[in-house]
Coordinates of C-alpha atoms in Angstrom, one line a residue:
Chain A
M262 CA -0.1 0.0 -0.2
P263 CA -0.6 2.2 -1.9
Q264 CA -0.2 0.4 -4.9
S265 CA 0.1 1.9 -8.5
F266 CA -2.6 1.6 -10.9
P267 CA -2.5 1.2 -14.5
E268 CA -2.5 4.5 -16.6
D269 CA -6.2 3.6 -18.0
S270 CA -7.4 2.9 -14.8
V271 CA -9.9 5.1 -12.8
G272 CA -7.9 4.1 -9.8
I273 CA -9.4 4.4 -6.6
V274 CA -13.3 4.9 -6.6
T275 CA -15.7 5.0 -3.6
P276 CA -19.6 3.9 -3.5
Q277 CA -22.1 6.3 -2.8
T278 CA -25.6 5.5 -1.8
I279 CA -28.9 7.5 -2.9
C280 CA -32.0 7.6 -0.8
F281 CA -35.4 7.5 -3.0
D282 CA -38.6 8.5 -0.9
Q283 CA -40.6 8.8 -3.6
P284 CA -42.8 5.2 -3.6
L285 CA -42.0 2.6 -6.4
P286 CA -45.0 1.0 -7.9
L287 CA -43.9 -2.2 -9.1
A288 CA -45.1 -4.8 -11.9
C289 CA -46.0 -7.1 -9.5
G290 CA -48.7 -5.0 -8.0
R291 CA -46.7 -4.2 -4.7
Q292 CA -44.5 -1.1 -4.1
L293 CA -41.4 -0.1 -2.6
D294 CA -42.4 2.9 0.0
R295 CA -38.9 3.9 -0.1
Y296 CA -35.4 2.5 -1.3
E297 CA -31.7 3.3 -1.7
L298 CA -29.4 2.3 -4.7
I299 CA -25.5 2.2 -4.3
I300 CA -23.4 3.8 -7.3
E301 CA -20.2 4.0 -8.4
T302 CA -19.5 7.1 -10.8
Y303 CA -16.3 7.7 -12.9
G304 CA -15.6 10.9 -15.0
S305 CA -17.2 14.2 -14.5
L306 CA -20.7 15.3 -15.5
N307 CA -20.4 18.1 -17.8
A308 CA -22.4 21.2 -17.5
D309 CA -25.5 20.4 -19.6
A310 CA -25.7 16.9 -18.2
S311 CA -25.0 15.5 -21.6
N312 CA -22.2 13.2 -21.3
A313 CA -23.9 10.6 -19.1
I314 CA -23.6 6.8 -19.5
L315 CA -25.7 4.6 -17.5
V316 CA -23.9 1.1 -17.5
C317 CA -26.4 -1.8 -16.4
H318 CA -25.4 -5.0 -14.8
A319 CA -26.0 -8.8 -15.5
L320 CA -27.2 -11.4 -13.4
S321 CA -24.3 -11.4 -10.5
G322 CA -23.0 -7.7 -11.6
N323 CA -22.9 -4.9 -9.4
Q324 CA -22.0 -1.1 -9.1
H325 CA -18.5 -1.5 -9.4
L326 CA -17.3 -1.1 -12.6
A327 CA -14.1 -0.4 -12.6
G328 CA -11.2 0.8 -10.6
Y329 CA -10.4 -0.3 -7.1
N330 CA -12.7 0.2 -4.1
S331 CA -9.3 0.1 -1.9
A332 CA -5.8 -0.1 -2.7
D333 CA -5.8 -4.0 -1.3
E334 CA -8.4 -5.1 -3.9
T335 CA -6.6 -7.6 -6.1
K336 CA -9.2 -7.3 -9.1
P337 CA -10.5 -4.0 -10.4
G338 CA -14.4 -3.6 -11.3
W339 CA -16.0 -6.1 -13.6
W340 CA -16.0 -4.2 -16.6
D341 CA -12.6 -2.3 -15.9
S342 CA -11.6 -3.4 -19.1
A343 CA -14.4 -1.2 -21.3
I344 CA -14.4 1.7 -18.8
G345 CA -11.6 4.3 -17.9
P346 CA -9.4 6.7 -19.7
G347 CA -8.5 5.9 -22.9
K348 CA -10.7 2.8 -23.1
P349 CA -14.1 2.4 -25.2
I350 CA -16.4 4.1 -22.5
D351 CA -13.6 6.8 -22.1
T352 CA -14.1 8.7 -18.9
N353 CA -12.3 11.6 -20.2
T354 CA -15.2 12.4 -22.1
F355 CA -17.9 10.6 -20.2
F356 CA -19.4 10.7 -16.8
V357 CA -20.2 7.0 -16.1
I358 CA -22.6 5.4 -13.8
G359 CA -22.8 1.8 -12.7
L360 CA -25.4 0.7 -9.9
N361 CA -26.3 -2.2 -8.2
N362 CA -29.7 -3.1 -8.8
L363 CA -32.9 -3.2 -6.4
G364 CA -33.0 -6.6 -5.5
G365 CA -29.1 -6.8 -5.3
C366 CA -26.7 -7.7 -2.5
H367 CA -24.5 -5.5 -3.1
G368 CA -25.8 -2.2 -1.2
S369 CA -29.2 -1.3 -3.0
T370 CA -32.2 -2.4 -1.2
G371 CA -32.9 -5.9 -2.0
P372 CA -33.8 -9.2 0.2
Q373 CA -30.8 -8.4 2.8
S374 CA -32.5 -5.1 3.6
I375 CA -34.7 -4.5 6.5
N376 CA -38.3 -4.9 6.1
P377 CA -39.8 -1.7 7.8
E378 CA -43.1 -3.5 8.4
T379 CA -41.3 -6.6 10.1
G380 CA -38.2 -5.1 11.6
K381 CA -36.5 -8.0 10.1
P382 CA -34.5 -8.8 6.6
F383 CA -37.0 -9.3 3.4
G384 CA -35.9 -12.3 2.5
P385 CA -37.9 -13.9 0.1
D386 CA -40.7 -11.5 0.9
F387 CA -38.9 -8.9 -1.1
P388 CA -41.2 -8.4 -4.1
I389 CA -39.8 -9.6 -7.4
M390 CA -38.5 -7.2 -9.5
T391 CA -38.8 -6.9 -13.4
V392 CA -36.5 -5.3 -16.1
P393 CA -39.1 -2.5 -16.4
D394 CA -39.1 -1.9 -12.7
W395 CA -35.2 -1.4 -12.7
V396 CA -35.5 0.7 -15.8
E397 CA -38.1 3.1 -13.7
S398 CA -35.6 3.1 -10.4
Q399 CA -32.8 3.9 -12.7
A400 CA -35.0 6.9 -14.4
R401 CA -34.7 8.0 -10.8
L402 CA -31.2 7.8 -10.1
A403 CA -30.9 10.0 -13.7
N404 CA -33.3 12.4 -12.5
H405 CA -30.9 12.7 -8.8
F406 CA -28.3 13.8 -11.3
G407 CA -30.1 16.0 -13.5
I408 CA -29.7 13.8 -16.4
Q409 CA -32.3 14.6 -18.9
Q410 CA -31.0 12.3 -21.6
W411 CA -28.2 9.5 -21.5
A412 CA -25.5 9.6 -24.3
A413 CA -26.2 6.0 -23.8
V414 CA -27.3 3.2 -21.9
V415 CA -25.1 0.4 -22.1
G416 CA -25.2 -3.4 -21.0
G417 CA -24.2 -6.8 -21.6
S418 CA -26.6 -9.8 -21.1
L419 CA -29.4 -9.1 -18.7
G420 CA -27.6 -5.4 -18.7
G421 CA -28.4 -5.4 -22.4
M422 CA -31.9 -6.1 -21.9
Q423 CA -32.5 -3.2 -19.5
A424 CA -30.7 -0.6 -22.4
L425 CA -33.7 -2.1 -24.9
Q426 CA -36.1 -1.4 -22.2
W427 CA -34.8 1.9 -21.7
A428 CA -35.2 2.3 -25.4
I429 CA -38.8 1.4 -25.2
D430 CA -39.9 2.9 -21.9
Y431 CA -38.1 6.3 -22.1
P432 CA -37.6 7.0 -26.1
E433 CA -36.7 10.3 -25.2
R434 CA -34.2 9.8 -22.4
L435 CA -31.4 8.4 -24.6
R436 CA -29.3 9.1 -27.9
H437 CA -27.7 5.6 -28.0
C438 CA -28.3 2.2 -26.8
L439 CA -25.6 -0.4 -26.7
I440 CA -27.2 -4.0 -26.5
I441 CA -24.4 -6.8 -25.8
A442 CA -24.8 -10.5 -26.0
A443 CA -28.5 -10.4 -25.3
A444 CA -31.9 -11.7 -26.2
P445 CA -35.0 -10.1 -26.8
K446 CA -36.5 -12.8 -24.0
L447 CA -35.6 -16.0 -22.8
S448 CA -36.1 -19.0 -24.7
A449 CA -37.7 -22.3 -23.0
Q450 CA -33.9 -23.9 -22.5
N451 CA -32.7 -20.3 -20.9
I452 CA -35.8 -20.7 -18.4
A453 CA -34.7 -24.4 -17.8
F454 CA -31.3 -23.7 -16.6
N455 CA -32.7 -21.0 -14.5
E456 CA -35.1 -23.4 -13.1
V457 CA -32.6 -26.0 -12.2
A458 CA -30.6 -23.3 -10.4
R459 CA -33.1 -22.4 -8.6
Q460 CA -34.1 -25.9 -7.7
A461 CA -30.6 -26.1 -6.4
I462 CA -31.2 -23.4 -3.8
T463 CA -34.4 -23.7 -2.5
R464 CA -34.0 -27.2 -2.0
D465 CA -31.0 -26.6 -0.1
P466 CA -31.7 -27.5 3.7
D467 CA -30.2 -24.2 4.8
F468 CA -32.4 -22.2 2.5
N469 CA -35.0 -22.3 5.1
N470 CA -37.7 -21.2 2.7
G471 CA -35.6 -18.0 2.1
H472 CA -35.4 -16.7 6.0
F473 CA -32.0 -18.0 6.5
Y474 CA -30.4 -15.0 7.7
E475 CA -31.9 -15.7 11.2
N476 CA -30.6 -19.0 11.1
G477 CA -26.9 -17.3 10.7
K478 CA -26.4 -20.1 7.9
V479 CA -26.5 -19.6 4.1
P480 CA -27.7 -22.3 1.4
K481 CA -24.2 -22.6 0.3
T482 CA -24.3 -26.1 -1.5
G483 CA -27.3 -24.8 -3.5
L484 CA -25.8 -21.6 -4.4
M485 CA -22.6 -23.4 -5.3
L486 CA -24.4 -25.3 -7.9
A487 CA -26.5 -22.8 -9.2
R488 CA -23.5 -21.0 -9.9
M489 CA -21.3 -24.2 -11.5
L490 CA -24.5 -24.7 -13.8
G491 CA -24.6 -21.1 -14.8
H492 CA -20.7 -21.2 -15.7
I493 CA -20.9 -23.8 -18.1
T494 CA -23.9 -22.0 -19.6
Y495 CA -21.2 -18.7 -19.9
L496 CA -18.6 -20.7 -21.3
S497 CA -18.4 -22.2 -24.5
D498 CA -17.6 -26.1 -25.7
D499 CA -14.4 -25.1 -27.7
G500 CA -13.4 -22.5 -24.5
M501 CA -13.6 -25.3 -22.3
R502 CA -11.7 -27.9 -24.2
E503 CA -9.0 -25.1 -25.0
K504 CA -9.1 -24.2 -21.8
F505 CA -9.3 -27.5 -19.2
G506 CA -9.5 -30.4 -22.0
R507 CA -9.3 -33.5 -20.3
E508 CA -6.3 -32.4 -17.7
L509 CA -6.0 -34.0 -14.5
R510 CA -5.3 -32.2 -11.3
E511 CA -3.0 -35.2 -10.0
G512 CA -2.1 -36.5 -13.2
K513 CA -3.8 -39.8 -13.0
L514 CA -7.3 -41.0 -12.1
S515 CA -7.9 -41.6 -8.9
Y516 CA -11.0 -44.0 -9.1
D517 CA -13.1 -42.3 -6.6
F518 CA -15.8 -39.8 -6.8
N519 CA -13.4 -36.7 -6.0
P520 CA -13.1 -34.0 -8.5
Q521 CA -9.8 -34.7 -10.4
F522 CA -10.5 -33.6 -13.9
E523 CA -9.4 -29.6 -14.0
V524 CA -13.2 -28.3 -15.0
E525 CA -14.3 -30.0 -12.1
T526 CA -11.9 -28.2 -9.9
Y527 CA -12.8 -24.9 -11.6
L528 CA -16.5 -25.7 -11.2
H529 CA -15.8 -26.3 -7.5
Y530 CA -13.8 -23.0 -6.9
Q531 CA -16.2 -20.9 -8.8
G532 CA -19.2 -21.8 -7.1
E533 CA -17.5 -21.9 -3.8
R534 CA -16.2 -18.4 -4.2
F535 CA -19.5 -17.6 -5.1
S536 CA -21.4 -19.3 -2.6
T537 CA -20.1 -17.4 0.3
A538 CA -19.9 -13.7 -2.0
F539 CA -24.1 -13.9 -3.0
D540 CA -27.1 -13.6 -1.5
A541 CA -29.5 -16.9 -2.6
N542 CA -32.5 -14.8 -2.5
T543 CA -31.1 -11.7 -4.8
Y544 CA -29.8 -15.1 -7.1
L545 CA -33.4 -16.2 -7.4
L546 CA -34.9 -12.8 -7.6
M547 CA -32.3 -12.3 -10.7
T548 CA -32.9 -15.2 -12.5
K549 CA -36.6 -14.0 -12.4
A550 CA -36.4 -10.9 -13.8
L551 CA -34.4 -12.7 -16.8
D552 CA -37.3 -15.3 -17.1
Y553 CA -40.1 -12.5 -17.1
F554 CA -37.9 -10.2 -19.4
D555 CA -40.3 -10.2 -22.4
P556 CA -40.9 -6.2 -23.9
A557 CA -42.9 -8.2 -27.1
A558 CA -45.4 -9.7 -24.9
D559 CA -47.5 -6.5 -24.5
Y560 CA -47.7 -5.6 -28.3
G561 CA -48.7 -8.8 -29.3
D562 CA -45.3 -10.7 -29.2
D563 CA -44.1 -8.2 -32.0
L564 CA -40.9 -6.9 -31.1
A565 CA -41.1 -4.3 -34.1
A566 CA -44.1 -2.7 -32.8
A567 CA -42.5 -2.9 -29.1
V568 CA -39.9 -1.0 -30.6
H569 CA -41.8 1.5 -32.5
N570 CA -41.5 4.5 -30.7
A571 CA -37.5 4.5 -30.1
R572 CA -35.9 7.2 -30.8
C573 CA -32.0 6.3 -30.1
K574 CA -29.3 4.6 -32.1
F575 CA -28.8 1.2 -31.6
M576 CA -25.7 -0.8 -31.5
L577 CA -25.7 -4.9 -31.1
I578 CA -22.6 -6.8 -30.2
A579 CA -23.1 -10.7 -30.3
F580 CA -20.1 -13.3 -29.9
T581 CA -19.9 -16.3 -32.3
S582 CA -19.5 -19.0 -29.6
D583 CA -22.4 -17.5 -26.9
W584 CA -24.9 -20.1 -26.8
R585 CA -26.5 -19.0 -24.2
F586 CA -27.7 -15.9 -25.9
A587 CA -26.5 -17.0 -29.6
P588 CA -25.9 -14.2 -32.3
Q589 CA -29.1 -15.6 -33.7
R590 CA -31.0 -14.2 -30.6
S591 CA -29.3 -10.4 -31.2
R592 CA -30.3 -10.9 -34.9
E593 CA -33.8 -11.1 -33.9
I594 CA -33.5 -7.8 -32.2
V595 CA -31.7 -6.3 -35.3
D596 CA -34.3 -8.0 -37.7
A597 CA -37.0 -5.8 -35.5
L598 CA -35.5 -2.5 -35.5
V599 CA -34.8 -2.7 -39.0
A600 CA -38.7 -3.9 -39.7
A601 CA -39.2 -0.4 -37.6
E602 CA -36.9 1.4 -38.8
K603 CA -34.7 2.4 -36.6
Q604 CA -31.2 3.3 -36.8
V605 CA -29.3 0.0 -35.9
S606 CA -25.7 -1.4 -36.5
Y607 CA -24.4 -4.8 -35.7
A608 CA -21.3 -6.9 -35.1
E609 CA -21.0 -10.6 -34.9
V610 CA -17.4 -10.8 -33.1
D611 CA -15.5 -14.4 -33.5
S612 CA -14.8 -15.5 -30.1
D613 CA -14.4 -19.0 -27.9
H614 CA -15.2 -17.6 -24.6
G615 CA -18.8 -17.8 -25.1
H616 CA -21.5 -16.1 -23.2
D617 CA -18.5 -14.5 -21.2
A618 CA -17.1 -12.8 -24.1
F619 CA -18.6 -9.7 -23.5
L620 CA -16.3 -9.0 -20.6
I621 CA -13.2 -10.1 -22.0
P622 CA -11.4 -7.3 -23.9
T623 CA -10.7 -9.6 -27.1
P624 CA -9.2 -7.1 -29.8
R625 CA -12.0 -6.7 -32.5
Y626 CA -14.8 -6.5 -29.5
M627 CA -12.8 -3.5 -28.3
D628 CA -12.2 -2.1 -31.6
I629 CA -16.2 -2.2 -32.5
Y630 CA -16.9 -0.8 -29.0
A631 CA -14.5 2.1 -29.3
A632 CA -15.5 2.9 -32.8
Y633 CA -19.0 2.9 -31.6
M634 CA -18.4 5.3 -28.2
K635 CA -16.7 7.4 -31.0
Q636 CA -19.9 8.2 -32.3
V637 CA -21.7 8.2 -29.0
A638 CA -19.0 11.1 -28.3
N639 CA -19.7 13.1 -31.4
D640 CA -23.4 13.4 -30.5
I641 CA -22.8 15.0 -27.1
P642 CA -24.6 18.2 -27.9
S643 CA -22.1 20.3 -26.0
T644 CA -19.3 18.8 -27.5
A645 CA -20.4 19.2 -31.0
K646 CA -20.8 23.0 -29.8
E647 CA -17.5 23.4 -28.9
N648 CA -16.0 21.7 -32.0
N649 CA -18.0 23.9 -34.1
Chain B
M277 CA -15.2 10.1 -54.2
R278 CA -14.9 6.8 -56.5
A279 CA -16.4 7.9 -59.8
D280 CA -19.1 4.8 -59.9
L281 CA -20.1 6.3 -56.5
E282 CA -20.7 9.7 -58.3
I283 CA -22.9 8.5 -60.9
I284 CA -24.7 6.3 -58.3
Q285 CA -25.8 9.3 -56.3
E286 CA -27.4 11.0 -58.9
W287 CA -29.7 8.1 -59.2
V288 CA -30.9 7.9 -55.6
K289 CA -33.8 10.3 -54.9
P290 CA -33.7 12.4 -52.1
G291 CA -35.1 11.4 -48.7
S292 CA -35.2 7.6 -49.8
K293 CA -34.5 4.6 -48.0
V294 CA -31.5 2.8 -48.9
L295 CA -29.5 -0.6 -48.2
D296 CA -26.1 -0.8 -49.2
L297 CA -24.9 -4.3 -49.7
G298 CA -21.2 -4.4 -49.5
C299 CA -21.3 -0.8 -48.3
G300 CA -17.4 -0.7 -47.7
D301 CA -16.4 2.1 -45.1
G302 CA -19.7 3.6 -45.6
E303 CA -18.5 6.4 -47.7
L304 CA -21.5 6.3 -50.1
L305 CA -24.1 6.1 -47.6
S306 CA -22.5 8.8 -45.4
Y307 CA -22.5 11.1 -48.5
L308 CA -25.9 10.2 -49.3
H309 CA -27.2 10.9 -45.9
Q310 CA -25.4 14.3 -45.7
Q311 CA -26.5 15.4 -49.6
K312 CA -29.8 13.4 -50.1
Q313 CA -31.0 13.2 -46.5
T314 CA -31.4 9.5 -47.1
R315 CA -31.9 6.7 -44.4
G316 CA -31.1 3.1 -44.2
Y317 CA -28.0 0.9 -43.4
G318 CA -25.0 -0.6 -45.0
V319 CA -24.5 -4.3 -44.9
E320 CA -20.9 -5.4 -44.7
V321 CA -18.4 -8.6 -43.7
D322 CA -15.0 -6.4 -43.5
H323 CA -14.0 -5.9 -39.9
D324 CA -11.9 -2.6 -41.1
N325 CA -14.8 -1.4 -43.2
I326 CA -17.5 -2.6 -40.2
T327 CA -14.9 -0.3 -37.5
A328 CA -14.9 2.8 -40.2
C329 CA -18.4 2.8 -40.6
L330 CA -19.4 2.7 -37.1
E331 CA -16.8 5.6 -36.3
K332 CA -18.8 8.0 -38.9
G333 CA -22.0 7.1 -37.7
V334 CA -23.0 4.8 -40.7
N335 CA -25.7 2.0 -39.7
V336 CA -23.9 -1.0 -40.6
I337 CA -25.0 -4.7 -40.2
E338 CA -22.4 -7.4 -40.2
I339 CA -24.3 -10.3 -42.3
N340 CA -23.6 -12.3 -45.1
I341 CA -25.4 -11.4 -47.7
D342 CA -25.4 -14.9 -49.7
D343 CA -27.7 -16.0 -46.9
G344 CA -28.4 -12.8 -44.5
L345 CA -31.2 -11.0 -46.3
A346 CA -34.2 -13.2 -45.8
S347 CA -35.5 -11.7 -43.0
I348 CA -35.8 -8.4 -44.6
D349 CA -39.4 -7.7 -46.0
D350 CA -40.6 -7.4 -49.3
H351 CA -40.4 -3.9 -50.9
S352 CA -39.2 -2.4 -47.7
F353 CA -36.5 -0.1 -49.1
D354 CA -36.3 2.5 -52.2
T355 CA -33.3 1.4 -53.4
V356 CA -30.8 -1.4 -52.9
I357 CA -27.4 -0.9 -53.9
M358 CA -24.6 -2.9 -54.4
T359 CA -21.1 -1.6 -55.6
Q360 CA -18.8 -3.7 -57.3
A361 CA -19.6 -6.9 -55.5
L362 CA -22.0 -9.1 -57.6
Q363 CA -18.8 -11.0 -58.8
V364 CA -17.9 -12.2 -55.5
M365 CA -21.3 -13.6 -54.7
T366 CA -22.3 -17.4 -54.6
R367 CA -25.3 -17.0 -56.8
P368 CA -25.4 -13.4 -58.3
D369 CA -28.7 -14.7 -59.9
Q370 CA -30.0 -15.0 -56.7
I371 CA -29.1 -12.0 -55.1
V372 CA -30.4 -10.0 -57.6
D373 CA -33.6 -11.5 -57.1
E374 CA -33.1 -10.9 -53.4
M375 CA -32.5 -7.1 -54.3
L376 CA -35.4 -6.8 -56.4
R377 CA -37.6 -8.4 -53.7
I378 CA -36.2 -6.0 -50.9
G379 CA -36.1 -2.9 -52.7
K380 CA -38.5 -1.1 -55.4
E381 CA -35.0 0.0 -57.4
C382 CA -31.8 -1.8 -57.2
I383 CA -28.3 -0.3 -58.5
V384 CA -26.0 -2.8 -59.5
T385 CA -22.2 -2.2 -60.7
F386 CA -19.7 -4.4 -61.8
P387 CA -16.3 -5.2 -63.8
N388 CA -17.1 -5.7 -67.5
F389 CA -15.3 -8.9 -68.0
G390 CA -15.7 -8.0 -71.6
H391 CA -13.3 -5.5 -71.7
W392 CA -10.7 -5.3 -74.4
R393 CA -7.8 -5.7 -72.1
A394 CA -9.6 -9.0 -70.5
R395 CA -10.0 -10.1 -73.9
G396 CA -7.1 -9.4 -75.5
Y397 CA -5.1 -11.1 -72.1
L398 CA -7.0 -14.3 -72.9
A399 CA -6.7 -13.9 -76.5
F400 CA -3.3 -13.4 -76.9
R401 CA -1.2 -14.7 -73.5
G402 CA -4.2 -17.5 -73.1
R403 CA -4.0 -16.8 -69.5
M404 CA -7.0 -15.4 -67.1
P405 CA -6.9 -11.7 -67.1
V406 CA -4.9 -9.9 -64.2
S407 CA -5.0 -6.0 -64.3
K408 CA -4.6 -3.0 -61.8
F409 CA -7.9 -3.1 -61.7
L410 CA -8.5 -7.1 -61.1
P411 CA -5.2 -7.6 -59.3
Y412 CA -5.9 -11.5 -58.2
T413 CA -5.1 -14.6 -60.3
W414 CA -7.6 -17.4 -60.8
Y415 CA -6.9 -19.2 -57.7
N416 CA -6.9 -16.5 -54.8
T417 CA -9.3 -14.5 -56.5
P418 CA -12.8 -13.2 -54.6
N419 CA -14.1 -12.6 -57.6
I420 CA -15.7 -16.0 -58.2
H421 CA -18.7 -14.8 -61.0
F422 CA -17.4 -12.9 -63.9
C423 CA -19.5 -11.7 -66.5
T424 CA -20.0 -8.9 -69.3
F425 CA -22.2 -5.9 -70.1
K426 CA -23.9 -8.7 -72.5
D427 CA -24.6 -11.7 -69.9
F428 CA -25.8 -9.2 -67.2
E429 CA -28.5 -7.9 -69.6
Q430 CA -29.4 -11.5 -71.1
L431 CA -29.8 -12.5 -67.1
C432 CA -31.9 -9.4 -67.1
V433 CA -34.1 -10.5 -70.3
E434 CA -34.4 -14.0 -68.4
R435 CA -35.4 -12.9 -65.3
N436 CA -38.1 -10.1 -66.2
V437 CA -35.6 -7.4 -64.7
H438 CA -36.7 -4.2 -66.2
I439 CA -33.7 -1.7 -66.8
L440 CA -34.3 1.6 -65.7
D441 CA -30.8 3.3 -66.8
R442 CA -27.1 2.1 -67.6
T443 CA -24.1 3.4 -67.9
V444 CA -20.6 2.4 -68.4
V445 CA -17.4 4.2 -67.5
D446 CA -13.6 3.2 -68.0
N447 CA -11.0 2.4 -65.7
Q448 CA -10.6 5.9 -64.1
H449 CA -14.5 5.6 -63.9
K450 CA -14.9 8.1 -66.7
H451 CA -17.5 8.4 -69.6
H452 CA -16.1 8.8 -73.2
W453 CA -18.0 9.0 -76.4
S454 CA -16.2 5.6 -77.4
I455 CA -17.4 3.8 -74.8
R456 CA -21.1 4.7 -75.6
L457 CA -20.3 3.8 -78.9
W458 CA -18.8 0.1 -78.1
P459 CA -19.8 -0.5 -74.5
N460 CA -19.0 -3.9 -74.0
M461 CA -15.2 -3.5 -75.5
L462 CA -14.7 -0.4 -73.9
G463 CA -16.3 -0.1 -70.7
E464 CA -14.7 -1.2 -67.5
V465 CA -17.5 -1.0 -65.0
A466 CA -21.1 -1.2 -65.7
I467 CA -23.6 0.9 -63.8
Y468 CA -27.3 -0.4 -64.0
R469 CA -30.5 0.9 -62.4
I470 CA -33.0 -1.7 -62.6
T471 CA -36.3 -2.8 -61.5
R472 CA -39.0 -5.4 -61.7

């Protein structure tokens, strides 16, 4: 301590918590009377608040997008590869906000928060959140900062779904929408994987119907299994072959049921780590938000009709080996946007990293990302004025 | 700007909806948007070209033209353009059909293999023509379906394609009186405006 950070890092970042007292009505019919959102910001907001970028997180993400919360932190935020000075989302140009969504477990109001009605943690009684609910809460976050219109709303996977929902719900409030490795809705296969993950959690004896906080125990086994399953769907067959092959930890078969292939050890490690760091109720909630996402449902299953009022420009990026949200799923969104005569670009990046590819800074991906963000920067009204 | 693009832009109506197949770095679409307030998309597969399009704000979609157009609605574009790419398609005839399905009008440009230099190369050297304009050898060329003006016009007759406009230019994409006189021999690039 204090260690030095790379030049293109945003460095030390301190999260902040913002309280909202205006009740938030939710899709499930309930409402949150008051709630808190924990956020991190990078770069500085310009005078007319026109250079702001909202980054929405995926299933297990949070507000910590980039940089380090302390000098001791060994790994930077989850999208550090894309956010920082000189990176695709250049913090010299943009003011970037990352938040933990409602229902999360990193500091925003969620299942671990105290339910004012009972004085105990919400646990499983925390209302089911949907993508439109999140977008509404994010819109209030924009109001808090006086941001009338985002320069862009950006997200990968479930984060990309929030970006798409933004374009539908608040067409006037964003100029660009970046949807990366996402889908217009989950397939039966996607929902099936989520359900197995949920069953792993809810059938863990320590889950206690979600009221496990009181017991001082967490459903570690269930959460671990859920994460192991999830991880398989984030990687590709080729990627796993490349990374693990059939390598054995001890170099020989042990003729018992202990993990011995490298891939087994890896999954155990990932599951173990996650099971102590993540909240089981949040995991259930996030998978439900994914399952429920279907913006076309309100428009007779016509996605082109759903995006009809959108006014922003769209950029979609998909990855060839992503089988969780395959390129074809992104193409469905592109086709709908083309049919609705919206401005859209689409790139399909060759990658062995499966769904995880959206977090990995491969050269072509970063080139595309940076090129598009250049366009986003050019469309900042105040910058345009200065340049004239 | 490339001279064939200069000619093309004269044929595109202001405010129209344009699809540019094989849009390159987006030069034509960018120009059309600025000068004629057109809207639309480019289709491209070359990585550097896609990046160039994104930087200048041209909508570009990375799909393979040979199989990726099926999802686009009939007559959903005013003009579908394909410049210097017909000869690299697996089935140029099917692409022309697809273009005419999507667009009310289409503009196609391609190198003329009936040009005297190409004829001379084959006739006198007995080898597949290689020139500054067509710099590839037979085994590495992306140009797998060459045709002449006459061949293309024959295709139009067979497929009931109506030719609205045609012009030919030379190597420097210039018109010359002699080209008009003997287009299949002297024209190097053909530019057609077609409909069905």
